[in-house]
Amino acid sequence: MIKARITVTLKNGVLDPQGKAIEHALGALGFDGVDSVRQGKVFDVELQGGDKSKVEAEIKAMCDKLLANTVIENYAVEIA
Amino acid sequence: MMRAAVVLLPGLNRDRDMIAALTKISGTPPVTVWETDTTIPDVDLIVIPGGFSYGDYLRCGAIAARMPVMRAVAEMAAKGVMVMGVCNGFQILLEAGLLPGALMRNETLKFVCREVKLEVANANTAFTRNYKPGQIIRCPVAHHDGNYFADAETLKQIEGEGQVVFRYAEGTNPNGSVNDIAGIISKSGNVLGLMPHPENLIETAHGGIDGRALFESVLGKAA
């Protein structure tokens, strides 16, 4: 079995009102040194084993077709 | 006579209002199609109503956009059939790649449910020809993710090509949309997406009829 962790984040320059709200809440809790917070998503996907390059290509296709909206989001894949 | 189809997806909740509006204005009830349908009857207009398809899981409209019925919608759109997505329907059209850009969480983070003013930014479309250019109309909005975004290049293109059809007017932008964009049309001119709900302002019992001209335009009724 292959385990993949996919991290989806908003592209630079895309406004992240949720990240901003979290940033303000951290400030309200007294964490003064926070310059910026950006919120993202993590997907842990378990796949049947097989040829590694084929699995990598398949995960990339999953990200492009569904897991990320590449108009506003970037993604990164880690394979365990 | 113009014939319409309404796409039904689990989690939509504005479908009845949309069916009522189409029925009232065209005189004929629209046919309905489900998310698993792979073909759509021969119609002139396909409407995707508002709501919360698939509970807004992943991203608003993301799951619905990958359902079989949306492949059929894309095929019909490519043939020139008129397609209109309202609210969640607009989100679905963007996620399906039938319109450019994305809709993000409202800048205020709050769900907005109120009336706004819209400027008809392009009255030279099949959906808006019964409005006057620049006309200001009333229209209700009800959404959490209506904050339109597109990269600079896309924005330049849609602004340059007259693809921005509706803008929030008179300081009523409820969600932080770039350039006050409330609705856009495809370059081909047959796919329209908008966040506001014109179907909820078509008869005097609604408190106004400003949304009526949109339906009359696209259903081929004279002004």
CSV table of C-alpha atoms in Angstrom, one decimal:
chain,number,residue,atom,x,y,z
A,1,MET,CA,0.0,0.0,0.0
A,2,ILE,CA,1.2,3.5,-0.7
A,3,LYS,CA,0.2,6.4,1.5
A,4,ALA,CA,0.2,9.9,0.0
A,5,ARG,CA,-0.3,13.2,1.8
A,6,ILE,CA,-1.6,15.9,-0.4
A,7,THR,CA,-1.4,19.5,0.9
A,8,VAL,CA,-3.6,22.1,-0.9
A,9,THR,CA,-2.9,25.8,-0.3
A,10,LEU,CA,-4.1,29.0,-1.7
A,11,LYS,CA,-1.9,30.6,-4.3
A,12,ASN,CA,0.1,33.7,-3.3
A,13,GLY,CA,-2.0,36.8,-4.0
A,14,VAL,CA,-5.3,35.0,-3.5
A,15,LEU,CA,-7.1,36.6,-0.5
A,16,ASP,CA,-7.6,34.2,2.4
A,17,PRO,CA,-10.3,35.7,4.7
A,18,GLN,CA,-10.3,32.6,6.9
A,19,GLY,CA,-6.5,32.8,7.3
A,20,LYS,CA,-6.9,36.5,8.2
A,21,ALA,CA,-9.6,35.7,10.8
A,22,ILE,CA,-7.3,33.0,12.4
A,23,GLU,CA,-4.4,35.4,12.4
A,24,HIS,CA,-6.5,38.0,14.3
A,25,ALA,CA,-7.7,35.3,16.7
A,26,LEU,CA,-4.1,34.3,17.4
A,27,GLY,CA,-3.3,38.0,18.1
A,28,ALA,CA,-6.3,38.2,20.5
A,29,LEU,CA,-4.8,35.2,22.4
A,30,GLY,CA,-1.6,37.2,22.9
A,31,PHE,CA,0.5,35.6,20.2
A,32,ASP,CA,2.1,38.9,19.1
A,33,GLY,CA,4.7,37.6,16.7
A,34,VAL,CA,2.4,36.2,14.0
A,35,ASP,CA,2.9,38.0,10.7
A,36,SER,CA,0.5,35.9,8.6
A,37,VAL,CA,-1.7,32.8,8.5
A,38,ARG,CA,-2.8,31.0,5.4
A,39,GLN,CA,-5.3,28.2,5.7
A,40,GLY,CA,-5.1,25.0,3.6
A,41,LYS,CA,-6.3,21.5,3.4
A,42,VAL,CA,-4.6,18.1,3.9
A,43,PHE,CA,-5.7,14.8,2.2
A,44,ASP,CA,-4.3,11.5,3.3
A,45,VAL,CA,-4.9,9.0,0.5
A,46,GLU,CA,-4.1,5.3,0.7
A,47,LEU,CA,-3.6,3.7,-2.7
A,48,GLN,CA,-2.9,0.2,-3.8
A,49,GLY,CA,0.8,-0.3,-4.4
A,50,GLY,CA,2.3,-0.5,-7.9
A,51,ASP,CA,4.7,1.2,-10.1
A,52,LYS,CA,5.8,4.3,-8.2
A,53,SER,CA,5.9,6.7,-11.2
A,54,LYS,CA,2.5,5.5,-12.3
A,55,VAL,CA,1.1,6.1,-8.8
A,56,GLU,CA,2.6,9.6,-8.8
A,57,ALA,CA,1.1,10.4,-12.1
A,58,GLU,CA,-2.3,9.2,-10.9
A,59,ILE,CA,-2.1,11.3,-7.7
A,60,LYS,CA,-1.2,14.3,-9.8
A,61,ALA,CA,-4.2,13.7,-12.0
A,62,MET,CA,-6.4,13.4,-8.9
A,63,CYS,CA,-5.2,16.8,-7.7
A,64,ASP,CA,-5.7,18.5,-11.1
A,65,LYS,CA,-9.1,17.0,-11.7
A,66,LEU,CA,-10.6,17.2,-8.2
A,67,LEU,CA,-8.6,17.8,-5.0
A,68,ALA,CA,-7.3,21.2,-6.0
A,69,ASN,CA,-8.9,24.1,-7.9
A,70,THR,CA,-5.8,25.2,-9.7
A,71,VAL,CA,-7.4,28.6,-10.5
A,72,ILE,CA,-6.8,29.5,-6.8
A,73,GLU,CA,-4.9,26.7,-5.2
A,74,ASN,CA,-1.5,25.0,-5.4
A,75,TYR,CA,-0.8,21.4,-4.2
A,76,ALA,CA,2.1,19.4,-3.0
A,77,VAL,CA,2.3,15.6,-2.8
A,78,GLU,CA,4.4,13.6,-0.3
A,79,ILE,CA,4.5,9.9,-0.7
A,80,ALA,CA,5.4,7.8,2.4
B,1,MET,CA,-41.6,27.6,-28.0
B,2,MET,CA,-38.5,27.6,-25.8
B,3,ARG,CA,-38.0,24.4,-23.8
B,4,ALA,CA,-36.0,24.4,-20.5
B,5,ALA,CA,-34.4,21.7,-18.4
B,6,VAL,CA,-33.5,22.1,-14.7
B,7,VAL,CA,-30.6,20.0,-13.3
B,8,LEU,CA,-31.4,18.5,-9.9
B,9,LEU,CA,-28.5,17.5,-7.5
B,10,PRO,CA,-28.7,16.3,-3.9
B,11,GLY,CA,-28.4,19.3,-1.6
B,12,LEU,CA,-29.8,22.0,-4.0
B,13,ASN,CA,-32.7,23.9,-2.4
B,14,ARG,CA,-33.6,26.6,-4.9
B,15,ASP,CA,-34.8,24.1,-7.6
B,16,ARG,CA,-38.5,24.6,-6.8
B,17,ASP,CA,-38.2,28.4,-7.1
B,18,MET,CA,-36.4,28.0,-10.4
B,19,ILE,CA,-39.0,25.6,-11.8
B,20,ALA,CA,-41.8,27.9,-10.7
B,21,ALA,CA,-40.1,30.9,-12.4
B,22,LEU,CA,-39.5,29.0,-15.6
B,23,THR,CA,-43.0,27.6,-15.6
B,24,LYS,CA,-44.6,31.0,-15.0
B,25,ILE,CA,-42.7,32.8,-17.6
B,26,SER,CA,-42.5,30.2,-20.4
B,27,GLY,CA,-46.0,28.7,-19.6
B,28,THR,CA,-44.5,25.2,-19.6
B,29,PRO,CA,-42.9,23.3,-16.8
B,30,PRO,CA,-39.2,22.5,-17.5
B,31,VAL,CA,-38.0,18.9,-17.7
B,32,THR,CA,-35.8,17.8,-14.8
B,33,VAL,CA,-32.6,15.8,-15.0
B,34,TRP,CA,-30.7,14.1,-12.2
B,35,GLU,CA,-27.0,14.0,-11.4
B,36,THR,CA,-26.6,10.5,-12.8
B,37,ASP,CA,-28.3,11.2,-16.1
B,38,THR,CA,-25.8,11.0,-19.0
B,39,THR,CA,-28.1,12.7,-21.6
B,40,ILE,CA,-30.3,15.7,-21.4
B,41,PRO,CA,-33.5,16.0,-23.6
B,42,ASP,CA,-33.4,18.4,-26.5
B,43,VAL,CA,-33.9,21.8,-24.9
B,44,ASP,CA,-33.0,25.4,-25.6
B,45,LEU,CA,-32.0,26.2,-22.0
B,46,ILE,CA,-30.4,24.3,-19.1
B,47,VAL,CA,-30.6,25.8,-15.7
B,48,ILE,CA,-28.6,24.8,-12.6
B,49,PRO,CA,-30.3,26.2,-9.6
B,50,GLY,CA,-28.9,27.3,-6.2
B,51,GLY,CA,-28.4,25.4,-2.9
B,52,PHE,CA,-25.6,23.4,-1.3
B,53,SER,CA,-25.0,20.5,-3.6
B,54,TYR,CA,-23.2,17.7,-1.8
B,55,GLY,CA,-23.1,19.8,1.3
B,56,ASP,CA,-20.5,22.1,-0.2
B,57,TYR,CA,-17.9,19.4,0.6
B,58,LEU,CA,-14.4,19.9,-0.7
B,59,ARG,CA,-15.3,23.2,-2.4
B,60,CYS,CA,-18.7,24.7,-3.3
B,61,GLY,CA,-19.8,22.9,-6.5
B,62,ALA,CA,-16.7,20.8,-6.8
B,63,ILE,CA,-18.4,17.4,-6.4
B,64,ALA,CA,-21.4,18.3,-8.5
B,65,ALA,CA,-19.2,19.5,-11.3
B,66,ARG,CA,-17.7,16.0,-11.6
B,67,MET,CA,-21.1,14.2,-11.9
B,68,PRO,CA,-22.2,12.5,-15.1
B,69,VAL,CA,-24.9,15.1,-15.8
B,70,MET,CA,-22.3,17.8,-16.0
B,71,ARG,CA,-20.6,16.1,-18.9
B,72,ALA,CA,-23.9,16.2,-20.7
B,73,VAL,CA,-24.3,19.9,-19.8
B,74,ALA,CA,-20.8,20.6,-21.2
B,75,GLU,CA,-21.7,18.7,-24.5
B,76,MET,CA,-24.9,20.7,-24.9
B,77,ALA,CA,-23.1,24.0,-24.1
B,78,ALA,CA,-20.5,23.2,-26.8
B,79,LYS,CA,-23.4,22.8,-29.2
B,80,GLY,CA,-24.6,26.3,-28.3
B,81,VAL,CA,-27.5,25.4,-26.0
B,82,MET,CA,-28.1,28.1,-23.4
B,83,VAL,CA,-26.9,27.3,-19.9
B,84,MET,CA,-27.5,29.3,-16.8
B,85,GLY,CA,-26.2,28.7,-13.3
B,86,VAL,CA,-27.5,30.6,-10.3
B,87,CYS,CA,-25.6,30.8,-7.0
B,88,ASN,CA,-24.5,27.2,-6.4
B,89,GLY,CA,-25.2,26.7,-10.1
B,90,PHE,CA,-22.6,29.4,-10.9
B,91,GLN,CA,-20.1,27.7,-8.5
B,92,ILE,CA,-20.7,24.4,-10.3
B,93,LEU,CA,-20.2,26.0,-13.8
B,94,LEU,CA,-16.9,27.4,-12.6
B,95,GLU,CA,-15.7,24.2,-11.1
B,96,ALA,CA,-16.7,22.4,-14.3
B,97,GLY,CA,-14.5,24.8,-16.3
B,98,LEU,CA,-17.5,26.1,-18.3
B,99,LEU,CA,-16.8,29.6,-17.1
B,100,PRO,CA,-13.4,31.2,-16.0
B,101,GLY,CA,-12.4,32.1,-12.4
B,102,ALA,CA,-13.4,30.9,-9.0
B,103,LEU,CA,-15.8,31.8,-6.2
B,104,MET,CA,-14.3,32.0,-2.7
B,105,ARG,CA,-15.5,32.5,0.8
B,106,ASN,CA,-17.1,36.0,1.3
B,107,GLU,CA,-14.6,38.6,2.4
B,108,THR,CA,-16.5,39.2,5.6
B,109,LEU,CA,-16.7,35.4,6.3
B,110,LYS,CA,-20.4,35.9,6.8
B,111,PHE,CA,-23.3,34.3,5.0
B,112,VAL,CA,-25.2,37.1,3.3
B,113,CYS,CA,-28.9,37.0,2.7
B,114,ARG,CA,-30.3,40.3,1.6
B,115,GLU,CA,-31.1,42.5,-1.4
B,116,VAL,CA,-28.5,44.1,-3.5
B,117,LYS,CA,-28.4,46.4,-6.5
B,118,LEU,CA,-27.1,45.1,-9.8
B,119,GLU,CA,-25.9,47.0,-12.8
B,120,VAL,CA,-26.6,45.3,-16.1
B,121,ALA,CA,-23.0,45.6,-17.4
B,122,ASN,CA,-23.8,44.0,-20.7
B,123,ALA,CA,-27.3,44.2,-22.1
B,124,ASN,CA,-26.2,42.7,-25.4
B,125,THR,CA,-26.5,39.0,-24.4
B,126,ALA,CA,-29.2,36.4,-24.9
B,127,PHE,CA,-29.9,36.6,-21.1
B,128,THR,CA,-30.0,40.4,-20.7
B,129,ARG,CA,-31.4,41.8,-24.0
B,130,ASN,CA,-34.6,42.9,-22.4
B,131,TYR,CA,-32.7,45.1,-19.9
B,132,LYS,CA,-31.3,48.6,-20.8
B,133,PRO,CA,-27.5,48.9,-20.9
B,134,GLY,CA,-26.3,50.1,-17.5
B,135,GLN,CA,-29.8,49.6,-15.9
B,136,ILE,CA,-29.7,49.2,-12.1
B,137,ILE,CA,-32.0,46.4,-10.9
B,138,ARG,CA,-32.8,45.0,-7.4
B,139,CYS,CA,-32.0,41.4,-6.7
B,140,PRO,CA,-31.7,39.2,-3.6
B,141,VAL,CA,-28.5,37.3,-2.8
B,142,ALA,CA,-28.0,34.4,-0.3
B,143,HIS,CA,-24.6,32.9,-0.2
B,144,HIS,CA,-21.5,32.2,1.8
B,145,ASP,CA,-19.0,31.8,-1.1
B,146,GLY,CA,-19.7,34.4,-3.7
B,147,ASN,CA,-16.4,36.2,-3.7
B,148,TYR,CA,-15.5,36.1,-7.4
B,149,PHE,CA,-11.8,35.8,-8.2
B,150,ALA,CA,-9.8,35.5,-11.4
B,151,ASP,CA,-6.1,36.0,-12.1
B,152,ALA,CA,-5.1,39.4,-13.7
B,153,GLU,CA,-4.9,37.9,-17.2
B,154,THR,CA,-8.4,36.3,-17.0
B,155,LEU,CA,-9.9,39.4,-15.5
B,156,LYS,CA,-8.4,41.5,-18.3
B,157,GLN,CA,-9.9,39.1,-20.9
B,158,ILE,CA,-13.4,38.9,-19.4
B,159,GLU,CA,-13.5,42.7,-18.9
B,160,GLY,CA,-12.2,43.3,-22.4
B,161,GLU,CA,-14.6,40.9,-24.1
B,162,GLY,CA,-17.8,42.2,-22.3
B,163,GLN,CA,-18.1,38.9,-20.4
B,164,VAL,CA,-19.0,40.7,-17.1
B,165,VAL,CA,-22.8,40.8,-17.4
B,166,PHE,CA,-23.8,41.9,-13.9
B,167,ARG,CA,-22.0,44.0,-11.3
B,168,TYR,CA,-23.0,44.8,-7.7
B,169,ALA,CA,-23.9,48.5,-7.9
B,170,GLU,CA,-24.2,51.5,-5.5
B,171,GLY,CA,-21.8,50.1,-2.9
B,172,THR,CA,-23.8,46.9,-2.4
B,173,ASN,CA,-21.0,44.4,-3.1
B,174,PRO,CA,-21.8,41.8,-0.4
B,175,ASN,CA,-18.8,39.5,-0.7
B,176,GLY,CA,-15.7,41.3,-1.8
B,177,SER,CA,-15.9,40.1,-5.5
B,178,VAL,CA,-13.1,41.6,-7.6
B,179,ASN,CA,-14.4,44.5,-9.8
B,180,ASP,CA,-17.8,44.0,-8.1
B,181,ILE,CA,-18.5,41.1,-10.4
B,182,ALA,CA,-21.8,39.4,-9.8
B,183,GLY,CA,-22.3,37.5,-13.0
B,184,ILE,CA,-20.3,36.5,-16.1
B,185,ILE,CA,-20.9,34.9,-19.5
B,186,SER,CA,-18.8,32.6,-21.6
B,187,LYS,CA,-16.9,34.0,-24.5
B,188,SER,CA,-19.3,32.0,-26.7
B,189,GLY,CA,-22.2,33.9,-25.2
B,190,ASN,CA,-24.4,31.0,-24.2
B,191,VAL,CA,-23.2,30.1,-20.7
B,192,LEU,CA,-24.2,32.5,-17.9
B,193,GLY,CA,-23.3,32.3,-14.2
B,194,LEU,CA,-24.5,34.7,-11.5
B,195,MET,CA,-24.6,34.7,-7.7
B,196,PRO,CA,-27.9,36.7,-7.2
B,197,HIS,CA,-31.3,35.0,-7.4
B,198,PRO,CA,-33.4,36.6,-10.2
B,199,GLU,CA,-35.9,33.8,-9.9
B,200,ASN,CA,-36.9,35.3,-6.5
B,201,LEU,CA,-38.0,38.6,-8.0
B,202,ILE,CA,-40.3,37.8,-10.9
B,203,GLU,CA,-43.8,38.6,-9.6
B,204,THR,CA,-45.4,41.4,-7.5
B,205,ALA,CA,-45.9,38.9,-4.6
B,206,HIS,CA,-42.1,38.8,-4.4
B,207,GLY,CA,-42.0,42.5,-3.9
B,208,GLY,CA,-40.7,43.3,-7.3
B,209,ILE,CA,-40.2,42.0,-10.8
B,210,ASP,CA,-36.7,43.1,-11.6
B,211,GLY,CA,-35.5,39.5,-12.3
B,212,ARG,CA,-38.3,38.8,-14.8
B,213,ALA,CA,-36.5,40.4,-17.8
B,214,LEU,CA,-33.7,37.9,-17.5
B,215,PHE,CA,-36.1,35.0,-17.9
B,216,GLU,CA,-38.0,36.8,-20.6
B,217,SER,CA,-34.8,37.5,-22.5
B,218,VAL,CA,-33.5,33.9,-22.4
B,219,LEU,CA,-36.9,32.4,-23.0
B,220,GLY,CA,-37.3,34.5,-26.1
B,221,LYS,CA,-40.1,36.8,-25.0
B,222,ALA,CA,-40.2,40.3,-26.3
B,223,ALA,CA,-39.5,43.2,-23.9
